[in-house]
XYZ file of C-alpha atoms in Angstrom:
741
model
C 9.012 -20.802 41.456
C 5.957 -22.753 42.781
C 5.721 -26.668 42.521
C 3.113 -26.344 39.678
C 5.343 -23.994 37.718
C 8.199 -26.428 38.047
C 6.105 -29.371 36.823
C 4.999 -27.267 33.863
C 8.718 -26.342 33.084
C 9.666 -30.068 33.417
C 6.802 -30.871 30.773
C 7.779 -28.406 28.253
C 11.542 -29.422 28.556
C 10.433 -33.177 28.001
C 8.214 -32.015 25.256
C 11.179 -30.115 23.574
C 13.518 -32.930 23.949
C 11.253 -35.412 22.380
C 10.545 -32.696 19.545
C 14.195 -32.168 18.881
C 14.908 -35.988 18.823
C 12.010 -36.504 16.209
C 13.198 -33.592 14.081
C 16.727 -34.908 13.819
C 15.615 -38.492 13.203
C 12.798 -37.979 10.704
C 13.730 -34.603 9.145
C 14.421 -36.233 5.680
C 11.146 -38.053 5.831
C 9.032 -35.174 6.729
C 10.493 -32.614 4.512
C 12.046 -33.738 1.186
C 15.907 -32.939 0.684
C 17.512 -32.461 -2.633
C 20.373 -35.031 -2.790
C 23.146 -33.618 -4.859
C 26.581 -34.742 -5.780
C 28.798 -31.856 -4.684
C 32.227 -32.506 -6.218
C 33.017 -28.882 -6.271
C 32.887 -26.460 -3.414
C 32.618 -22.565 -3.708
C 36.131 -22.043 -4.323
C 36.649 -24.935 -6.745
C 33.667 -23.685 -8.710
C 35.418 -20.259 -9.123
C 38.683 -21.763 -10.197
C 36.860 -24.122 -12.641
C 34.906 -21.159 -14.345
C 37.980 -19.016 -14.479
C 40.183 -21.675 -16.133
C 37.141 -22.197 -18.677
C 37.188 -18.533 -19.569
C 40.872 -18.660 -20.029
C 40.446 -21.578 -22.395
C 37.943 -19.704 -24.443
C 40.665 -16.763 -24.681
C 39.102 -14.157 -22.163
C 41.450 -11.935 -20.121
C 40.016 -11.513 -16.754
C 42.475 -8.674 -15.593
C 40.813 -5.720 -13.888
C 37.504 -7.456 -13.612
C 35.522 -7.683 -10.361
C 33.897 -10.883 -9.493
C 30.858 -12.065 -7.520
C 29.426 -15.492 -6.808
C 26.303 -17.124 -5.687
C 24.616 -20.610 -5.535
C 21.293 -20.562 -7.232
C 18.688 -22.989 -8.959
C 15.990 -22.992 -11.488
C 12.745 -23.294 -9.184
C 10.185 -24.290 -11.832
C 11.899 -26.989 -13.523
C 12.909 -28.328 -10.066
C 9.157 -28.263 -9.115
C 8.146 -29.862 -12.261
C 10.557 -32.577 -12.080
C 9.555 -33.466 -8.430
C 5.805 -33.127 -9.177
C 6.070 -35.353 -12.461
C 8.753 -37.930 -11.648
C 8.830 -37.916 -7.841
C 11.776 -36.807 -5.521
C 13.772 -39.926 -5.888
C 13.784 -39.851 -9.818
C 14.292 -36.003 -9.923
C 17.277 -36.341 -7.631
C 18.866 -39.132 -9.897
C 18.460 -36.887 -12.935
C 19.745 -33.802 -11.260
C 22.996 -35.791 -9.868
C 23.605 -37.324 -13.274
C 22.969 -34.595 -15.808
C 20.113 -32.390 -15.694
C 20.787 -28.811 -14.752
C 18.874 -27.387 -11.852
C 21.190 -26.210 -9.197
C 24.349 -24.449 -9.960
C 27.130 -21.949 -9.090
C 26.822 -18.552 -10.690
C 29.900 -16.660 -11.133
C 30.122 -13.359 -12.654
C 33.113 -11.031 -13.770
C 32.231 -7.252 -14.452
C 33.679 -3.925 -14.672
C 31.818 -0.904 -13.292
C 30.126 1.206 -15.902
C 30.811 -1.291 -18.581
C 28.325 -3.339 -20.470
C 30.731 -6.259 -21.137
C 30.550 -8.905 -18.699
C 31.029 -12.696 -18.256
C 29.000 -15.157 -16.409
C 29.603 -18.963 -16.003
C 27.306 -21.603 -14.410
C 28.744 -24.605 -12.989
C 26.588 -27.541 -11.621
C 27.539 -29.179 -8.126
C 29.244 -32.017 -10.076
C 31.707 -29.604 -11.611
C 30.161 -29.270 -15.073
C 29.876 -26.151 -16.991
C 26.117 -25.688 -17.712
C 25.988 -22.214 -18.808
C 28.133 -19.247 -20.292
C 27.180 -15.663 -21.032
C 29.345 -12.952 -22.650
C 27.377 -9.792 -22.496
C 28.282 -6.949 -25.017
C 26.794 -3.802 -26.584
C 24.502 -4.165 -29.506
C 26.717 -1.775 -31.231
C 30.079 -3.805 -30.768
C 31.775 -4.602 -33.915
C 31.664 -8.328 -35.128
C 31.308 -10.496 -38.240
C 28.132 -10.711 -40.132
C 28.144 -14.574 -40.925
C 25.476 -16.318 -42.841
C 23.421 -18.723 -40.829
C 25.182 -21.659 -42.198
C 28.468 -20.375 -41.191
C 27.364 -19.414 -37.715
C 25.922 -23.101 -37.347
C 29.255 -24.520 -37.891
C 30.700 -22.360 -34.988
C 27.884 -23.363 -32.649
C 28.082 -26.949 -33.157
C 31.827 -26.838 -32.825
C 31.361 -25.117 -29.591
C 29.004 -27.604 -28.263
C 31.083 -30.663 -29.394
C 34.701 -29.508 -28.698
C 34.176 -27.213 -25.777
C 31.082 -28.446 -23.959
C 31.422 -32.113 -24.999
C 28.061 -32.859 -26.337
C 27.289 -35.709 -28.715
C 25.010 -33.955 -31.010
C 23.815 -37.229 -32.472
C 21.737 -37.370 -29.323
C 20.085 -34.030 -30.006
C 17.895 -32.518 -32.764
C 17.618 -28.881 -33.884
C 14.354 -27.395 -33.420
C 14.816 -23.468 -33.826
C 17.166 -21.097 -35.644
C 16.848 -17.410 -35.574
C 18.957 -14.278 -36.589
C 19.121 -10.740 -35.484
C 20.903 -7.999 -37.403
C 22.839 -5.651 -35.017
C 24.223 -2.252 -36.182
C 27.709 -3.752 -36.737
C 27.281 -7.630 -36.733
C 24.831 -10.499 -37.089
C 23.807 -12.673 -34.038
C 22.461 -16.052 -34.613
C 20.757 -18.303 -32.036
C 20.275 -22.224 -32.381
C 18.059 -24.403 -30.257
C 18.470 -28.038 -29.836
C 16.375 -30.807 -27.986
C 17.407 -33.928 -26.595
C 16.030 -37.090 -28.339
C 14.178 -39.882 -26.528
C 13.680 -37.816 -23.334
C 10.261 -36.512 -22.410
C 9.202 -35.604 -18.999
C 5.422 -35.475 -18.446
C 3.409 -34.213 -21.296
C 6.067 -32.158 -23.151
C 9.094 -31.478 -20.920
C 12.323 -31.544 -22.910
C 16.018 -31.024 -22.171
C 17.449 -28.208 -24.464
C 20.577 -26.642 -25.492
C 20.643 -22.950 -26.614
C 23.638 -21.407 -28.189
C 24.097 -17.788 -29.601
C 26.841 -16.883 -31.917
C 27.649 -13.032 -31.604
C 29.740 -12.194 -34.587
C 31.992 -15.112 -35.123
C 32.200 -16.291 -31.480
C 30.052 -18.328 -29.200
C 28.703 -15.522 -26.730
C 25.844 -17.558 -24.997
C 25.304 -21.037 -24.127
C 22.690 -22.706 -21.649
C 21.441 -26.164 -20.995
C 18.012 -26.362 -19.223
C 14.772 -28.290 -18.846
C 11.966 -26.776 -20.835
C 8.815 -26.830 -18.672
C 5.577 -27.542 -20.561
C 3.355 -24.509 -20.720
C 0.428 -26.372 -19.350
C 2.200 -27.222 -15.992
C 3.696 -23.822 -15.802
C 0.326 -21.918 -16.196
C -1.284 -24.459 -13.679
C 1.538 -23.943 -11.233
C 1.097 -20.212 -11.518
C -2.571 -20.402 -11.180
C -2.040 -22.381 -7.940
C 0.287 -19.985 -6.535
C -1.982 -17.032 -7.340
C -4.575 -18.637 -5.244
C -2.045 -19.162 -2.376
C -1.184 -15.412 -2.653
C -5.003 -14.496 -2.482
C -4.986 -16.299 0.868
C -2.113 -14.232 1.962
C -3.675 -11.180 0.637
C -7.012 -11.707 2.670
C -4.880 -12.199 5.749
C -2.804 -9.024 5.063
C -6.171 -7.046 5.234
C -6.625 -8.120 8.850
C -2.862 -7.394 9.364
C -3.349 -3.749 8.094
C -6.319 -3.390 10.397
C -4.137 -4.446 13.233
C -1.601 -1.753 12.123
C -4.454 0.785 12.158
C -5.307 -0.358 15.711
C -1.724 0.065 16.742
C -1.715 3.713 15.625
C -5.108 4.380 17.500
C -3.690 2.848 20.709
C -0.482 5.056 20.374
C -2.335 8.287 19.698
C -4.858 7.528 22.555
C -2.269 6.655 25.204
C 0.163 9.363 24.210
C -2.902 11.883 24.783
C -3.359 10.295 28.132
C 0.420 10.469 28.676
C 0.471 6.883 29.831
C 2.857 5.382 27.202
C 5.721 3.368 28.482
C 8.119 3.076 25.433
C 11.636 2.710 26.867
C 11.752 -1.228 26.785
C 10.149 -1.457 23.394
C 12.560 1.145 22.008
C 15.328 -0.777 23.396
C 14.199 -3.891 21.601
C 13.692 -1.862 18.441
C 17.218 -0.426 18.522
C 18.692 -3.901 19.149
C 16.687 -5.245 16.182
C 17.932 -2.294 14.079
C 21.368 -2.779 14.993
C 21.310 -6.480 14.098
C 19.341 -5.888 11.044
C 21.898 -3.478 9.693
C 24.700 -5.922 10.775
C 22.815 -8.667 8.694
C 22.687 -6.297 5.736
C 26.519 -5.750 5.956
C 27.105 -9.563 6.603
C 25.196 -10.113 3.314
C 27.088 -7.829 1.126
C 28.698 -10.603 -1.026
C 25.264 -11.842 -2.065
C 24.223 -8.126 -2.826
C 27.397 -7.464 -4.821
C 26.260 -10.171 -7.368
C 23.365 -8.146 -8.274
C 25.298 -4.846 -9.095
C 24.008 -3.013 -12.091
C 27.048 -1.934 -14.254
C 25.072 1.103 -15.477
C 25.692 2.594 -11.878
C 29.005 3.680 -10.464
C 30.372 1.415 -7.964
C 30.725 4.136 -5.368
C 26.966 4.845 -5.994
C 26.355 1.071 -5.531
C 28.029 1.012 -2.251
C 26.450 4.297 -0.785
C 22.948 2.821 -2.092
C 23.629 -0.324 -0.383
C 24.701 1.211 2.895
C 21.741 3.789 2.958
C 19.311 1.046 1.836
C 20.506 -1.202 4.648
C 20.223 1.669 7.272
C 16.938 2.571 6.024
C 15.536 -0.978 6.226
C 17.011 -1.383 9.640
C 15.761 1.802 11.080
C 12.125 1.013 9.640
C 12.258 -2.435 11.066
C 13.299 -0.876 14.516
C 10.691 1.703 14.377
C 7.784 -0.807 13.607
C 9.028 -3.262 16.286
C 9.449 -0.329 18.852
C 5.836 1.032 18.038
C 4.226 -2.419 18.033
C 5.828 -3.240 21.340
C 4.811 0.038 22.955
C 1.351 -0.157 21.639
C 1.031 -3.855 22.702
C 2.247 -2.986 26.236
C -0.344 -0.124 26.479
C -3.155 -2.398 25.286
C -2.192 -5.021 27.753
C -2.458 -2.333 30.516
C -6.197 -1.968 29.716
C -7.039 -5.483 30.245
C -8.323 -5.971 33.662
C -5.788 -7.788 35.950
C -2.998 -7.487 33.406
C 0.120 -5.444 33.484
C 2.315 -3.987 30.908
C 5.083 -6.771 30.142
C 7.471 -4.144 28.789
C 7.040 -1.581 31.939
C 10.130 -2.987 33.760
C 13.023 -4.444 31.761
C 16.486 -4.836 33.470
C 19.360 -7.054 33.900
C 18.248 -8.102 37.498
C 14.919 -9.118 35.901
C 16.674 -11.236 33.329
C 18.618 -13.086 36.095
C 15.446 -13.724 38.214
C 13.803 -17.189 38.731
C 10.780 -15.959 36.900
C 12.698 -15.107 33.686
C 14.434 -18.379 34.056
C 11.037 -20.173 34.133
C 10.187 -18.192 31.060
C 13.323 -19.104 29.240
C 12.969 -22.634 29.810
C 9.432 -22.741 28.522
C 10.334 -20.811 25.478
C 13.338 -23.383 24.750
C 11.132 -26.365 25.416
C 8.264 -24.926 23.208
C 10.624 -24.287 20.420
C 12.044 -27.703 20.173
C 8.518 -29.265 20.521
C 7.542 -27.041 17.653
C 10.320 -28.871 15.593
C 8.795 -32.180 16.455
C 5.193 -31.094 15.641
C 6.336 -29.806 12.132
C 8.092 -33.205 11.532
C 5.116 -35.210 12.634
C 2.584 -32.963 10.699
C 4.278 -33.388 7.493
C 4.964 -37.137 7.858
C 1.311 -37.629 8.357
C 0.397 -35.020 5.664
C 2.651 -36.814 3.142
C 1.393 -40.203 3.920
C -2.405 -39.471 4.285
C -3.440 -36.035 2.918
C -1.177 -35.748 -0.218
C 0.748 -32.845 1.206
C 3.688 -31.702 -1.001
C 6.746 -29.681 -0.248
C 9.589 -28.842 -2.710
C 12.875 -30.398 -1.776
C 15.146 -28.363 0.551
C 18.749 -27.831 -0.149
C 20.502 -28.733 3.162
C 24.000 -29.403 1.562
C 24.564 -25.789 0.758
C 22.998 -22.241 1.291
C 23.911 -18.961 0.164
C 24.245 -18.313 3.856
C 27.609 -19.798 3.524
C 28.647 -17.024 1.039
C 28.278 -14.352 3.618
C 31.133 -12.973 5.869
C 29.859 -14.783 8.855
C 27.667 -17.594 7.990
C 26.763 -18.624 11.465
C 25.433 -15.127 12.436
C 22.865 -14.863 9.599
C 20.061 -17.149 10.969
C 20.589 -15.480 14.485
C 19.722 -12.067 12.970
C 16.957 -13.158 10.776
C 15.292 -15.001 13.589
C 15.408 -12.036 15.899
C 13.647 -9.696 13.587
C 10.858 -12.155 12.595
C 10.429 -13.224 16.320
C 10.051 -9.781 17.931
C 7.888 -8.302 15.041
C 5.550 -11.054 14.850
C 5.186 -11.755 18.516
C 4.538 -8.007 19.412
C 1.906 -7.647 16.802
C -0.141 -11.098 16.865
C 0.367 -12.016 20.413
C 0.873 -8.964 22.660
C -0.978 -6.295 20.838
C -3.857 -8.470 18.904
C -4.650 -10.677 21.762
C -4.846 -7.680 24.336
C -7.050 -5.674 22.076
C -9.359 -8.697 21.265
C -9.762 -9.726 24.957
C -10.866 -6.236 25.914
C -13.263 -5.765 23.101
C -14.543 -9.336 22.364
C -14.665 -10.536 25.991
C -13.748 -13.853 24.716
C -10.230 -15.420 25.342
C -10.614 -18.046 22.802
C -11.421 -15.836 20.156
C -8.800 -13.434 21.185
C -6.366 -16.212 20.771
C -7.749 -17.846 17.562
C -8.328 -14.924 15.246
C -4.515 -13.707 15.496
C -3.355 -17.217 15.126
C -5.316 -17.635 11.813
C -4.281 -14.337 10.415
C -0.656 -14.827 11.374
C -0.806 -18.420 9.883
C -2.316 -17.564 6.626
C 0.124 -14.727 6.085
C 2.524 -17.745 5.328
C 0.168 -19.324 2.854
C 2.260 -18.026 -0.027
C 4.989 -20.710 0.915
C 5.289 -23.350 -1.839
C 3.694 -26.216 0.100
C 0.551 -27.776 -1.453
C -2.426 -27.702 -0.867
C -2.229 -24.035 -0.712
C -3.968 -23.923 2.747
C -1.726 -26.640 4.440
C 0.680 -24.015 5.786
C -1.991 -22.027 7.192
C -3.566 -25.045 8.973
C 0.048 -26.056 10.325
C 0.695 -22.645 11.813
C -2.951 -22.053 13.112
C -2.297 -24.758 15.644
C 1.096 -23.281 16.510
C -0.335 -19.852 16.788
C -3.088 -21.225 19.233
C -0.440 -22.758 21.489
C 1.735 -19.626 21.317
C -1.412 -17.608 22.448
C -2.025 -19.825 25.288
C 1.609 -19.634 26.440
C 1.403 -15.741 26.138
C -1.660 -15.741 28.273
C 0.109 -17.818 30.999
C 3.763 -16.875 30.747
C 3.925 -13.598 28.847
C 5.230 -12.363 25.405
C 8.888 -13.057 26.342
C 8.293 -16.826 26.382
C 6.769 -16.673 22.863
C 9.485 -14.471 21.599
C 12.185 -16.754 22.896
C 10.541 -19.663 21.402
C 9.876 -18.082 17.972
C 13.478 -16.906 17.884
C 14.900 -20.392 18.760
C 12.962 -22.060 16.214
C 13.525 -19.898 13.385
C 17.321 -19.731 14.182
C 17.534 -23.676 14.609
C 16.010 -24.119 10.969
C 18.803 -22.034 9.573
C 21.444 -23.482 11.619
C 20.837 -27.139 11.352
C 22.145 -27.408 7.604
C 25.400 -26.028 8.834
C 25.670 -28.758 11.566
C 25.005 -31.214 8.735
C 27.593 -29.850 6.369
C 30.546 -31.760 5.237
C 32.663 -28.759 5.707
C 34.425 -28.534 9.073
C 34.419 -24.854 8.942
C 30.546 -24.689 8.534
C 30.092 -27.687 11.005
C 31.859 -25.660 13.658
C 30.032 -22.526 12.580
C 26.636 -24.274 13.152
C 27.605 -25.681 16.573
C 28.938 -22.275 17.453
C 25.631 -20.782 16.450
C 23.609 -23.420 18.429
C 25.672 -22.490 21.533
C 24.874 -18.772 21.007
C 21.269 -19.477 20.993
C 21.539 -20.522 24.592
C 23.258 -17.483 25.794
C 20.036 -15.585 26.923
C 19.290 -18.497 29.236
C 22.631 -18.542 31.199
C 22.225 -15.659 33.520
C 18.808 -16.950 34.560
C 19.764 -20.505 34.878
C 22.837 -19.636 36.986
C 20.652 -17.446 39.228
C 18.241 -20.450 39.928
C 21.064 -22.938 40.365
C 23.058 -20.732 42.882
C 19.960 -19.463 44.456
C 21.249 -16.084 44.413
C 18.190 -14.611 42.798
C 14.787 -15.034 43.982
C 11.272 -14.348 42.739
C 10.392 -10.800 42.235
C 7.967 -9.917 44.844
C 5.440 -7.187 44.913
C 6.202 -4.544 47.336
C 4.065 -4.691 50.390
C 2.011 -1.637 51.198
C 3.445 0.406 54.036
C 0.959 0.996 56.946
C 1.971 3.983 59.101
C 1.938 3.042 62.804
C -1.176 3.946 64.918
C -0.425 6.649 67.520
C -1.153 5.611 71.223
C -4.738 6.057 72.281
C -4.073 8.501 75.036
C -2.254 10.909 72.704
C -4.543 10.250 69.887
C -7.459 11.179 72.194
C -6.043 14.338 73.457
C -4.326 15.830 70.347
C -5.927 16.335 67.161
C -3.551 15.901 64.207
C -4.723 18.051 61.341
C -4.815 16.506 57.986
C -2.076 17.804 55.586
C -3.314 20.014 52.799
C -3.103 18.523 49.153
C -0.288 20.078 47.379
C -1.548 22.712 44.761
C -1.977 21.243 41.466
C 0.676 22.561 38.742
C -0.759 24.883 36.062
C -0.771 22.943 32.806
C -1.458 24.698 29.503
C -3.974 22.646 27.785
C -4.344 22.891 23.967
C -7.014 21.662 21.731
C -6.565 20.326 18.036
C -8.015 23.707 17.022
C -4.923 25.487 18.347
C -2.701 23.937 15.855
C -4.789 24.905 12.818
C -3.359 27.646 10.435
C -4.776 31.044 11.272
C -7.201 32.771 8.793
C -4.469 35.280 7.691
C -2.325 32.222 6.805
C -5.135 30.739 4.622
C -5.476 34.108 2.797
C -1.866 34.033 2.005
C -1.853 30.526 0.769
C -4.863 31.092 -1.345
C -3.312 34.230 -2.998
C -0.262 32.143 -3.707
C -2.191 29.246 -5.058
C -4.231 31.671 -7.238
C -1.074 33.234 -8.690
C 0.495 29.834 -9.491
C -2.602 28.632 -11.275
C -2.770 31.646 -13.324
C 0.856 31.481 -14.399
C 0.473 27.873 -15.193
C -2.447 28.369 -17.649
C -1.313 31.720 -19.064
C 2.272 30.600 -19.897
C 2.780 28.600 -23.028
C 5.325 26.192 -21.907
C 7.023 24.016 -24.392
C 5.951 20.459 -24.151
C 6.453 17.106 -25.819
C 3.646 15.227 -27.611
C 1.306 17.989 -27.920
C 0.808 17.580 -31.640
C 0.223 13.769 -31.064
C -2.531 14.467 -28.696
C -4.568 16.700 -30.916
C -6.153 13.916 -33.138
C -6.613 10.999 -30.838
C -9.656 8.815 -31.658
C -12.394 8.041 -28.978
C -12.582 4.553 -27.089
C -15.480 3.496 -28.996
C -13.922 4.301 -32.357
C -10.827 2.396 -31.249
C -12.915 -0.590 -30.273
C -14.910 -0.492 -33.540
C -11.795 -0.565 -35.467
C -10.193 -3.487 -33.331
C -13.369 -5.498 -33.951
C -13.164 -5.042 -37.707
C -9.703 -6.309 -37.718
C -10.529 -9.344 -35.577
C -13.415 -10.257 -37.970
C -11.089 -9.678 -41.021
C -8.626 -12.153 -39.441
C -11.314 -14.848 -39.047
C -11.133 -14.983 -35.211
C -14.111 -16.147 -33.504
C -13.810 -15.073 -29.768
C -17.354 -15.571 -28.572
C -17.563 -15.993 -24.847
C -14.228 -13.991 -24.269
C -14.246 -11.000 -22.053
C -13.153 -7.739 -23.633
C -11.266 -4.864 -22.075
C -9.931 -1.649 -23.443
C -7.283 0.589 -21.968
C -5.272 3.760 -23.342
C -1.544 4.037 -22.800
C 1.468 6.164 -23.941
C 5.049 5.165 -24.401
C 6.360 8.840 -24.400
C 8.261 8.057 -21.198
C 10.477 5.365 -22.610
C 14.246 5.640 -23.338
C 13.442 5.709 -27.071
C 11.856 9.193 -27.047
C 14.476 10.479 -24.611
C 17.062 9.404 -27.509
C 14.847 11.306 -30.123
C 14.603 14.289 -28.072
C 18.349 14.509 -27.483
C 18.992 14.194 -31.246
C 16.624 16.523 -32.803
C 14.768 19.752 -31.867
C 11.614 19.270 -29.920
C 9.145 20.411 -32.690
C 10.791 17.734 -35.081
C 10.753 15.095 -32.322
C 6.993 15.913 -31.703
C 6.100 15.408 -35.442
C 8.094 12.111 -35.755
C 6.566 10.757 -32.657
C 2.871 11.589 -33.676
C 3.312 10.329 -37.333
C 5.717 7.390 -36.961
C 5.559 5.771 -33.587
C 2.227 4.988 -32.486
C 3.060 6.683 -29.141
C -0.636 7.151 -28.120
C -2.616 3.826 -28.490
C -5.688 1.876 -27.506
C -5.107 -1.569 -26.462
C -8.333 -3.974 -27.116
C -8.004 -7.378 -25.442
C -9.884 -10.469 -25.673
C -9.312 -13.147 -22.964
C -10.899 -15.951 -20.810
C -9.874 -16.711 -17.389
C -7.466 -19.589 -16.732
C -7.001 -19.846 -20.735
C -3.891 -19.277 -22.427
C -5.526 -18.088 -25.603
C -5.961 -14.334 -25.736
C -5.958 -11.658 -28.358
C -4.655 -7.915 -28.112
C -5.160 -5.439 -30.991
C -3.567 -2.031 -30.691
C -4.949 1.115 -32.330
C -3.002 4.206 -32.462
C -4.031 7.683 -31.812
C -4.867 8.343 -35.495
C -6.910 5.318 -35.736
C -4.482 3.042 -37.525
C -3.921 -0.639 -36.639
C -0.237 -0.704 -35.197
C 0.123 -4.007 -33.179
C -1.592 -7.403 -32.686
C -0.583 -10.244 -30.077
C -2.464 -13.685 -30.521
C -1.442 -16.091 -27.798
C -2.270 -19.806 -28.239
C -1.283 -23.015 -26.343
C 2.092 -24.391 -27.179
C 0.531 -27.709 -27.923
C -2.190 -26.567 -30.270
C -1.845 -28.314 -33.706
C -0.893 -26.058 -36.616
C 0.759 -26.094 -39.958
C 4.589 -26.754 -40.150
C 5.698 -24.211 -42.608
C 9.151 -23.522 -44.162
C 10.919 -20.341 -43.405
C 10.155 -19.139 -46.801
C 6.500 -19.824 -46.506
C 6.157 -18.234 -43.195
C 7.998 -15.184 -44.466
C 5.402 -14.745 -47.410
C 2.364 -14.909 -44.881
C 4.216 -12.203 -42.724
C 5.006 -9.934 -45.513
C 1.286 -10.195 -46.782
C 0.072 -9.481 -43.548
C 2.345 -6.435 -43.202
C 1.298 -5.055 -46.500
C -2.433 -5.753 -46.125
C -2.838 -4.485 -42.671
C -0.046 -2.255 -41.869
C 0.679 -0.736 -45.307
C 4.327 -1.451 -44.803
């Protein structure tokens, strides 16, 4: 290690120490934190939910259970954006339900299941009893069901209904019971323009089967937020085009180098296998979380097999992509004048060399400096540029619900670091330097693409994440040019791991705190051999082997004796093939042509039974459907001047309803019923304006009859307040006048 290298290592380590100190000291100021009142941990939440269901009279014997920690993202964002973080945290700590434990009891292949939501303070904020629509139950009147609903809210949930007002009631007639739903709104509580806190109760038969309390986000805010996120997604999609082009370039490099027989793939394959193994281990480690999403229409054995094969497939795919990108990147680096393939030689001795020690220390220093940079970036952004980030949850994470919480960040960090650094540093910079002949452009372009692939993160303005990471990408590119790809991989890996581990270190739980400290220690394991080698002086810098020059013969002998030059060894005979050698011969093409002709003839000659043939015989044209839809729009008095109009044709024959129909009657009868009574083929004519809620959709079936209408208007638009009876009269008049029902 030269004096200059030692100075740079010290500089990186000092920058890393300052960055880590800055991150630890000012993390809460830079990145907002959700401050919750955790009175119940995971086990206490489960016990509380179990006791709650027992009080309601449910027997949980033979039920499987699963549990996750979750939150309602849009209400959280709405509270923070409207009231500010401090007031939002206060409301969430006291009574507004945003974060919650979600505990589920289920039986494989059974529809019936139970779910309970408990907020961090231990309060029951949600309950669901899912049953079949055909299950028997009482058919109560709305008044009798209302008594059951209000008794549930007051006696079981402990609400004072004087603080709430009823805003909605609806009923659904099931095959063997009647279900009633009631919605209440909290009085004297409004957030923003029209944000309200609501209670929702459903009485299934004669028992409360659903309850939820939630913050109703105004439609204007939710539409505006979705529009912002769609623009962020557009930035990501634009960057994805360049990423896709990089993938094509990777394939081209691999094919070209394979034909030249110059691919060096062992090291990249080893990294790919390592990542694949750790990815599968991560999937297995996350089984408790995957189990929560089990679909009860699937057998549990099938679910487990799907989980295993899905994890294997995902792991293998990740490993293959990393192996290919690493191999292609190394091959591209070989084509740059003065460069060598960084993956050409990868050995344990190399890891213990002083050179790798230097790379490792620089990687760690850069990672911790990155933490400090992010902290300062968002402090300045929050104070001067109006940057906003949603509150992070540092008190708990679903990582804690895995088998080994401390290993999860390590596995995720390895996948992201290797894949992104192989693609955006090793491969992209190597290719661009060769073809653009500009080092700065070669560093800047991949940095921008990599940065804006992260633009769909929730930070605002939507470009702020791209700006933040562009700077990081440029620095990573410079470090790559000077110290190689392993320095950036180590830095990227350590940074990602520390972000996932730090909440564990802050946890109040001794187990999670120890897990976090253990994970931090594991991060430093790759550096131990190299540091040990440098300290002990046992390992030296790898030196290039000197060229061996044969000794010159004595002059007298050289003058007297002529030494004949050895004949070059004969070149081995190599059978060379061109792409045309792999084409199908003409005889094979003739055989395939004959088989295709026979198949085509059989298909058109045979009159195979098919569904919906009768329905297809009398479908009106697109122009006729538009004309009928326009007539109906004018009859309804809807002026949509300035709106855009689109028309599409669709079929619903693949739905489960028609599967049920075919299974219960013969094919011909099912065909007739579908054509005459179901509007299975239909034209959809839609009027809309970009970024506006109001839109109209009118559907015309294949026979030319009006079959469906949807008119969406903003929630805050003024209108008449009719009684149920008056609204029912209008609905019945519409059905008889337009649908002849």
